[in-house]
Every structure is written in C-alpha cells, then in structure tokens.
Amino acid sequence: QVQLVESGGGLVQAGGSLRLSCAASGRTLSTYVMGWFRQAPGKEREFVAGITSRGTTSYADSAKGRFTISRDNAKNTVSLQLDSLKPEDTAVYYCAGRNIVMISTASKRYDYWGQGTQVTVSS
C-alpha cells in the first residue's frame, strides 16, 4: 500500500551530525503517524521518535535534545535530524508508518517499514 525508502545514513565521528530522510510512494502519508526506530546488533528494535499528521512529536529519552523529527506532507517525506551523535547511537535506522492518530512506541503497531539505513558513530 505504501513504500518507504530511507537515506542519509553514514559514518560520522562522535559529536557530529547526520540527517536521515524517508521518502514515501504508493500513498500519501498526510494522515499517517510516522516513526523512526533503530536496531543495533544483538538488540531489539527500539523507538526513537514519532510524529503525528499534525506535527505533534514524541521522543525516546535517549533522543531528547539531540534528535529532531519533522515531516513535509506536501513532499510526502519524513526526516530525522541527528545531532551530537554518540557511539551508542550506532544502529540501522528505520522509517515506519501507521494510519492511526496516536503515536506508538511499539514497533508492532506500525504497518509500513523502510529497508533501513546504517548510522555508524565512531569514538
């Protein structure tokens, strides 16, 4: 029903920044709650940030003050600005969506997923 493609990952030193983007095709995301999740080797996929169709945001404690989620409904895109990166931020970052009003931190509540983009932070 909808395809999501992430981009913008890469290798950065601690304290650096990256901007991840998620482009959608197939259907508009204007009514969708969108989220960013990440998964490090040997760990479960965890919630990073979410945003409603109106722009209300929610962040994991680890992301507050450092990461910023945003969306452009006209362009059908969602972004995640990563600042002050730490080695523990190293993971594959995934874009996800669900056509429900409320943000959820549970990955199982999201219906659509991108393929992921690797973020590696060196010390």
JSON list of C-alpha atoms in Angstrom, two decimals:
[
{"chain": "A", "resi": 1, "resn": "GLN", "atom": "CA", "xyz": [0.00, 0.00, 0.00]},
{"chain": "A", "resi": 2, "resn": "VAL", "atom": "CA", "xyz": [2.90, 2.33, 0.75]},
{"chain": "A", "resi": 3, "resn": "GLN", "atom": "CA", "xyz": [6.63, 2.00, 0.19]},
{"chain": "A", "resi": 4, "resn": "LEU", "atom": "CA", "xyz": [9.18, 3.78, 2.38]},
{"chain": "A", "resi": 5, "resn": "VAL", "atom": "CA", "xyz": [12.82, 4.36, 1.46]},
{"chain": "A", "resi": 6, "resn": "GLU", "atom": "CA", "xyz": [15.35, 5.77, 3.92]},
{"chain": "A", "resi": 7, "resn": "SER", "atom": "CA", "xyz": [18.53, 7.59, 3.01]},
{"chain": "A", "resi": 8, "resn": "GLY", "atom": "CA", "xyz": [21.20, 9.75, 4.64]},
{"chain": "A", "resi": 9, "resn": "GLY", "atom": "CA", "xyz": [22.98, 7.25, 6.86]},
{"chain": "A", "resi": 10, "resn": "GLY", "atom": "CA", "xyz": [26.75, 7.04, 7.01]},
{"chain": "A", "resi": 11, "resn": "LEU", "atom": "CA", "xyz": [29.86, 7.18, 9.15]},
{"chain": "A", "resi": 12, "resn": "VAL", "atom": "CA", "xyz": [30.39, 10.13, 11.47]},
{"chain": "A", "resi": 13, "resn": "GLN", "atom": "CA", "xyz": [32.61, 10.92, 14.44]},
{"chain": "A", "resi": 14, "resn": "ALA", "atom": "CA", "xyz": [31.17, 11.39, 17.91]},
{"chain": "A", "resi": 15, "resn": "GLY", "atom": "CA", "xyz": [29.63, 14.84, 18.23]},
{"chain": "A", "resi": 16, "resn": "GLY", "atom": "CA", "xyz": [28.81, 15.02, 14.55]},
{"chain": "A", "resi": 17, "resn": "SER", "atom": "CA", "xyz": [25.50, 15.19, 12.73]},
{"chain": "A", "resi": 18, "resn": "LEU", "atom": "CA", "xyz": [23.52, 13.37, 10.09]},
{"chain": "A", "resi": 19, "resn": "ARG", "atom": "CA", "xyz": [20.14, 13.98, 8.52]},
{"chain": "A", "resi": 20, "resn": "LEU", "atom": "CA", "xyz": [18.05, 10.95, 7.63]},
{"chain": "A", "resi": 21, "resn": "SER", "atom": "CA", "xyz": [15.23, 11.15, 5.13]},
{"chain": "A", "resi": 22, "resn": "CYS", "atom": "CA", "xyz": [12.30, 8.87, 4.39]},
{"chain": "A", "resi": 23, "resn": "ALA", "atom": "CA", "xyz": [10.53, 9.12, 1.06]},
{"chain": "A", "resi": 24, "resn": "ALA", "atom": "CA", "xyz": [7.14, 7.50, 0.53]},
{"chain": "A", "resi": 25, "resn": "SER", "atom": "CA", "xyz": [5.43, 6.27, -2.59]},
{"chain": "A", "resi": 26, "resn": "GLY", "atom": "CA", "xyz": [2.17, 4.49, -3.30]},
{"chain": "A", "resi": 27, "resn": "ARG", "atom": "CA", "xyz": [0.00, 6.59, -0.98]},
{"chain": "A", "resi": 28, "resn": "THR", "atom": "CA", "xyz": [0.11, 9.92, 0.76]},
{"chain": "A", "resi": 29, "resn": "LEU", "atom": "CA", "xyz": [1.43, 9.98, 4.33]},
{"chain": "A", "resi": 30, "resn": "SER", "atom": "CA", "xyz": [-0.59, 13.04, 5.30]},
{"chain": "A", "resi": 31, "resn": "THR", "atom": "CA", "xyz": [-2.87, 11.12, 7.69]},
{"chain": "A", "resi": 32, "resn": "TYR", "atom": "CA", "xyz": [-0.21, 8.72, 8.99]},
{"chain": "A", "resi": 33, "resn": "VAL", "atom": "CA", "xyz": [1.67, 8.68, 12.25]},
{"chain": "A", "resi": 34, "resn": "MET", "atom": "CA", "xyz": [5.32, 8.29, 11.28]},
{"chain": "A", "resi": 35, "resn": "GLY", "atom": "CA", "xyz": [8.12, 6.99, 13.42]},
{"chain": "A", "resi": 36, "resn": "TRP", "atom": "CA", "xyz": [11.84, 6.33, 13.41]},
{"chain": "A", "resi": 37, "resn": "PHE", "atom": "CA", "xyz": [13.17, 3.18, 15.03]},
{"chain": "A", "resi": 38, "resn": "ARG", "atom": "CA", "xyz": [16.68, 1.80, 15.30]},
{"chain": "A", "resi": 39, "resn": "GLN", "atom": "CA", "xyz": [18.24, -1.58, 15.83]},
{"chain": "A", "resi": 40, "resn": "ALA", "atom": "CA", "xyz": [21.80, -2.25, 16.94]},
{"chain": "A", "resi": 41, "resn": "PRO", "atom": "CA", "xyz": [23.49, -5.66, 16.63]},
{"chain": "A", "resi": 42, "resn": "GLY", "atom": "CA", "xyz": [22.19, -8.06, 19.26]},
{"chain": "A", "resi": 43, "resn": "LYS", "atom": "CA", "xyz": [19.46, -5.68, 20.42]},
{"chain": "A", "resi": 44, "resn": "GLU", "atom": "CA", "xyz": [15.75, -5.35, 19.78]},
{"chain": "A", "resi": 45, "resn": "ARG", "atom": "CA", "xyz": [14.36, -2.66, 17.56]},
{"chain": "A", "resi": 46, "resn": "GLU", "atom": "CA", "xyz": [13.63, 0.44, 19.64]},
{"chain": "A", "resi": 47, "resn": "PHE", "atom": "CA", "xyz": [11.57, 3.58, 19.22]},
{"chain": "A", "resi": 48, "resn": "VAL", "atom": "CA", "xyz": [13.49, 6.78, 18.57]},
{"chain": "A", "resi": 49, "resn": "ALA", "atom": "CA", "xyz": [10.95, 9.44, 17.57]},
{"chain": "A", "resi": 50, "resn": "GLY", "atom": "CA", "xyz": [7.41, 9.80, 16.28]},
{"chain": "A", "resi": 51, "resn": "ILE", "atom": "CA", "xyz": [5.27, 12.49, 14.69]},
{"chain": "A", "resi": 52, "resn": "THR", "atom": "CA", "xyz": [1.53, 12.80, 14.07]},
{"chain": "A", "resi": 53, "resn": "SER", "atom": "CA", "xyz": [-0.14, 14.07, 10.94]},
{"chain": "A", "resi": 54, "resn": "ARG", "atom": "CA", "xyz": [-0.43, 17.48, 12.61]},
{"chain": "A", "resi": 55, "resn": "GLY", "atom": "CA", "xyz": [3.20, 17.62, 13.68]},
{"chain": "A", "resi": 56, "resn": "THR", "atom": "CA", "xyz": [2.98, 16.62, 17.35]},
{"chain": "A", "resi": 57, "resn": "THR", "atom": "CA", "xyz": [6.22, 14.86, 18.27]},
{"chain": "A", "resi": 58, "resn": "SER", "atom": "CA", "xyz": [7.40, 12.28, 20.76]},
{"chain": "A", "resi": 59, "resn": "TYR", "atom": "CA", "xyz": [10.97, 11.21, 21.53]},
{"chain": "A", "resi": 60, "resn": "ALA", "atom": "CA", "xyz": [12.74, 8.45, 23.35]},
{"chain": "A", "resi": 61, "resn": "ASP", "atom": "CA", "xyz": [14.69, 9.73, 26.35]},
{"chain": "A", "resi": 62, "resn": "SER", "atom": "CA", "xyz": [17.92, 8.94, 24.54]},
{"chain": "A", "resi": 63, "resn": "ALA", "atom": "CA", "xyz": [16.89, 11.19, 21.66]},
{"chain": "A", "resi": 64, "resn": "LYS", "atom": "CA", "xyz": [15.54, 14.22, 23.52]},
{"chain": "A", "resi": 65, "resn": "GLY", "atom": "CA", "xyz": [17.59, 17.34, 22.95]},
{"chain": "A", "resi": 66, "resn": "ARG", "atom": "CA", "xyz": [19.70, 15.72, 20.24]},
{"chain": "A", "resi": 67, "resn": "PHE", "atom": "CA", "xyz": [17.35, 14.42, 17.55]},
{"chain": "A", "resi": 68, "resn": "THR", "atom": "CA", "xyz": [14.57, 16.21, 15.71]},
{"chain": "A", "resi": 69, "resn": "ILE", "atom": "CA", "xyz": [11.81, 14.55, 13.71]},
{"chain": "A", "resi": 70, "resn": "SER", "atom": "CA", "xyz": [9.93, 16.53, 11.09]},
{"chain": "A", "resi": 71, "resn": "ARG", "atom": "CA", "xyz": [7.63, 15.94, 8.16]},
{"chain": "A", "resi": 72, "resn": "ASP", "atom": "CA", "xyz": [6.67, 17.62, 4.94]},
{"chain": "A", "resi": 73, "resn": "ASN", "atom": "CA", "xyz": [3.26, 16.32, 3.95]},
{"chain": "A", "resi": 74, "resn": "ALA", "atom": "CA", "xyz": [3.35, 18.18, 0.65]},
{"chain": "A", "resi": 75, "resn": "LYS", "atom": "CA", "xyz": [6.54, 16.32, -0.30]},
{"chain": "A", "resi": 76, "resn": "ASN", "atom": "CA", "xyz": [5.42, 13.08, 1.35]},
{"chain": "A", "resi": 77, "resn": "THR", "atom": "CA", "xyz": [8.65, 12.86, 3.34]},
{"chain": "A", "resi": 78, "resn": "VAL", "atom": "CA", "xyz": [9.76, 12.45, 6.95]},
{"chain": "A", "resi": 79, "resn": "SER", "atom": "CA", "xyz": [13.18, 13.40, 8.29]},
{"chain": "A", "resi": 80, "resn": "LEU", "atom": "CA", "xyz": [15.25, 12.77, 11.38]},
{"chain": "A", "resi": 81, "resn": "GLN", "atom": "CA", "xyz": [17.99, 15.25, 12.22]},
{"chain": "A", "resi": 82, "resn": "LEU", "atom": "CA", "xyz": [20.68, 13.59, 14.33]},
{"chain": "A", "resi": 83, "resn": "ASP", "atom": "CA", "xyz": [22.92, 15.95, 16.28]},
{"chain": "A", "resi": 84, "resn": "SER", "atom": "CA", "xyz": [25.54, 15.40, 18.97]},
{"chain": "A", "resi": 85, "resn": "LEU", "atom": "CA", "xyz": [25.86, 11.78, 17.93]},
{"chain": "A", "resi": 86, "resn": "LYS", "atom": "CA", "xyz": [27.34, 9.23, 20.30]},
{"chain": "A", "resi": 87, "resn": "PRO", "atom": "CA", "xyz": [28.85, 5.81, 19.58]},
{"chain": "A", "resi": 88, "resn": "GLU", "atom": "CA", "xyz": [25.83, 4.22, 21.26]},
{"chain": "A", "resi": 89, "resn": "ASP", "atom": "CA", "xyz": [23.66, 5.72, 18.51]},
{"chain": "A", "resi": 90, "resn": "THR", "atom": "CA", "xyz": [25.22, 3.28, 16.06]},
{"chain": "A", "resi": 91, "resn": "ALA", "atom": "CA", "xyz": [22.41, 1.22, 14.54]},
{"chain": "A", "resi": 92, "resn": "VAL", "atom": "CA", "xyz": [20.31, 0.63, 11.48]},
{"chain": "A", "resi": 93, "resn": "TYR", "atom": "CA", "xyz": [17.63, 3.31, 11.44]},
{"chain": "A", "resi": 94, "resn": "TYR", "atom": "CA", "xyz": [14.18, 2.50, 10.07]},
{"chain": "A", "resi": 95, "resn": "CYS", "atom": "CA", "xyz": [11.30, 4.69, 8.98]},
{"chain": "A", "resi": 96, "resn": "ALA", "atom": "CA", "xyz": [7.83, 3.37, 9.79]},
{"chain": "A", "resi": 97, "resn": "GLY", "atom": "CA", "xyz": [4.22, 4.43, 9.37]},
{"chain": "A", "resi": 98, "resn": "ARG", "atom": "CA", "xyz": [0.73, 3.64, 10.62]},
{"chain": "A", "resi": 99, "resn": "ASN", "atom": "CA", "xyz": [-2.62, 5.11, 9.60]},
{"chain": "A", "resi": 100, "resn": "ILE", "atom": "CA", "xyz": [-3.73, 5.77, 13.19]},
{"chain": "A", "resi": 101, "resn": "VAL", "atom": "CA", "xyz": [-3.99, 9.08, 15.06]},
{"chain": "A", "resi": 102, "resn": "MET", "atom": "CA", "xyz": [-1.81, 8.25, 18.08]},
{"chain": "A", "resi": 103, "resn": "ILE", "atom": "CA", "xyz": [1.95, 7.78, 18.20]},
{"chain": "A", "resi": 104, "resn": "SER", "atom": "CA", "xyz": [3.04, 4.37, 19.43]},
{"chain": "A", "resi": 105, "resn": "THR", "atom": "CA", "xyz": [6.48, 3.36, 20.69]},
{"chain": "A", "resi": 106, "resn": "ALA", "atom": "CA", "xyz": [5.83, -0.29, 19.82]},
{"chain": "A", "resi": 107, "resn": "SER", "atom": "CA", "xyz": [7.23, -1.44, 16.50]},
{"chain": "A", "resi": 108, "resn": "LYS", "atom": "CA", "xyz": [4.41, -3.97, 16.08]},
{"chain": "A", "resi": 109, "resn": "ARG", "atom": "CA", "xyz": [1.90, -1.14, 15.82]},
{"chain": "A", "resi": 110, "resn": "TYR", "atom": "CA", "xyz": [3.43, 0.11, 12.59]},
{"chain": "A", "resi": 111, "resn": "ASP", "atom": "CA", "xyz": [2.30, -1.35, 9.29]},
{"chain": "A", "resi": 112, "resn": "TYR", "atom": "CA", "xyz": [4.83, 0.02, 6.83]},
{"chain": "A", "resi": 113, "resn": "TRP", "atom": "CA", "xyz": [8.62, -0.07, 7.02]},
{"chain": "A", "resi": 114, "resn": "GLY", "atom": "CA", "xyz": [11.58, 1.05, 5.03]},
{"chain": "A", "resi": 115, "resn": "GLN", "atom": "CA", "xyz": [14.66, -1.07, 4.38]},
{"chain": "A", "resi": 116, "resn": "GLY", "atom": "CA", "xyz": [16.79, 0.80, 6.90]},
{"chain": "A", "resi": 117, "resn": "THR", "atom": "CA", "xyz": [19.87, 2.99, 6.66]},
{"chain": "A", "resi": 118, "resn": "GLN", "atom": "CA", "xyz": [23.09, 2.40, 8.61]},
{"chain": "A", "resi": 119, "resn": "VAL", "atom": "CA", "xyz": [24.35, 5.03, 11.03]},
{"chain": "A", "resi": 120, "resn": "THR", "atom": "CA", "xyz": [27.82, 4.42, 12.45]},
{"chain": "A", "resi": 121, "resn": "VAL", "atom": "CA", "xyz": [29.32, 6.76, 15.04]},
{"chain": "A", "resi": 122, "resn": "SER", "atom": "CA", "xyz": [33.00, 6.40, 15.81]},
{"chain": "A", "resi": 123, "resn": "SER", "atom": "CA", "xyz": [34.71, 7.47, 19.02]}
]
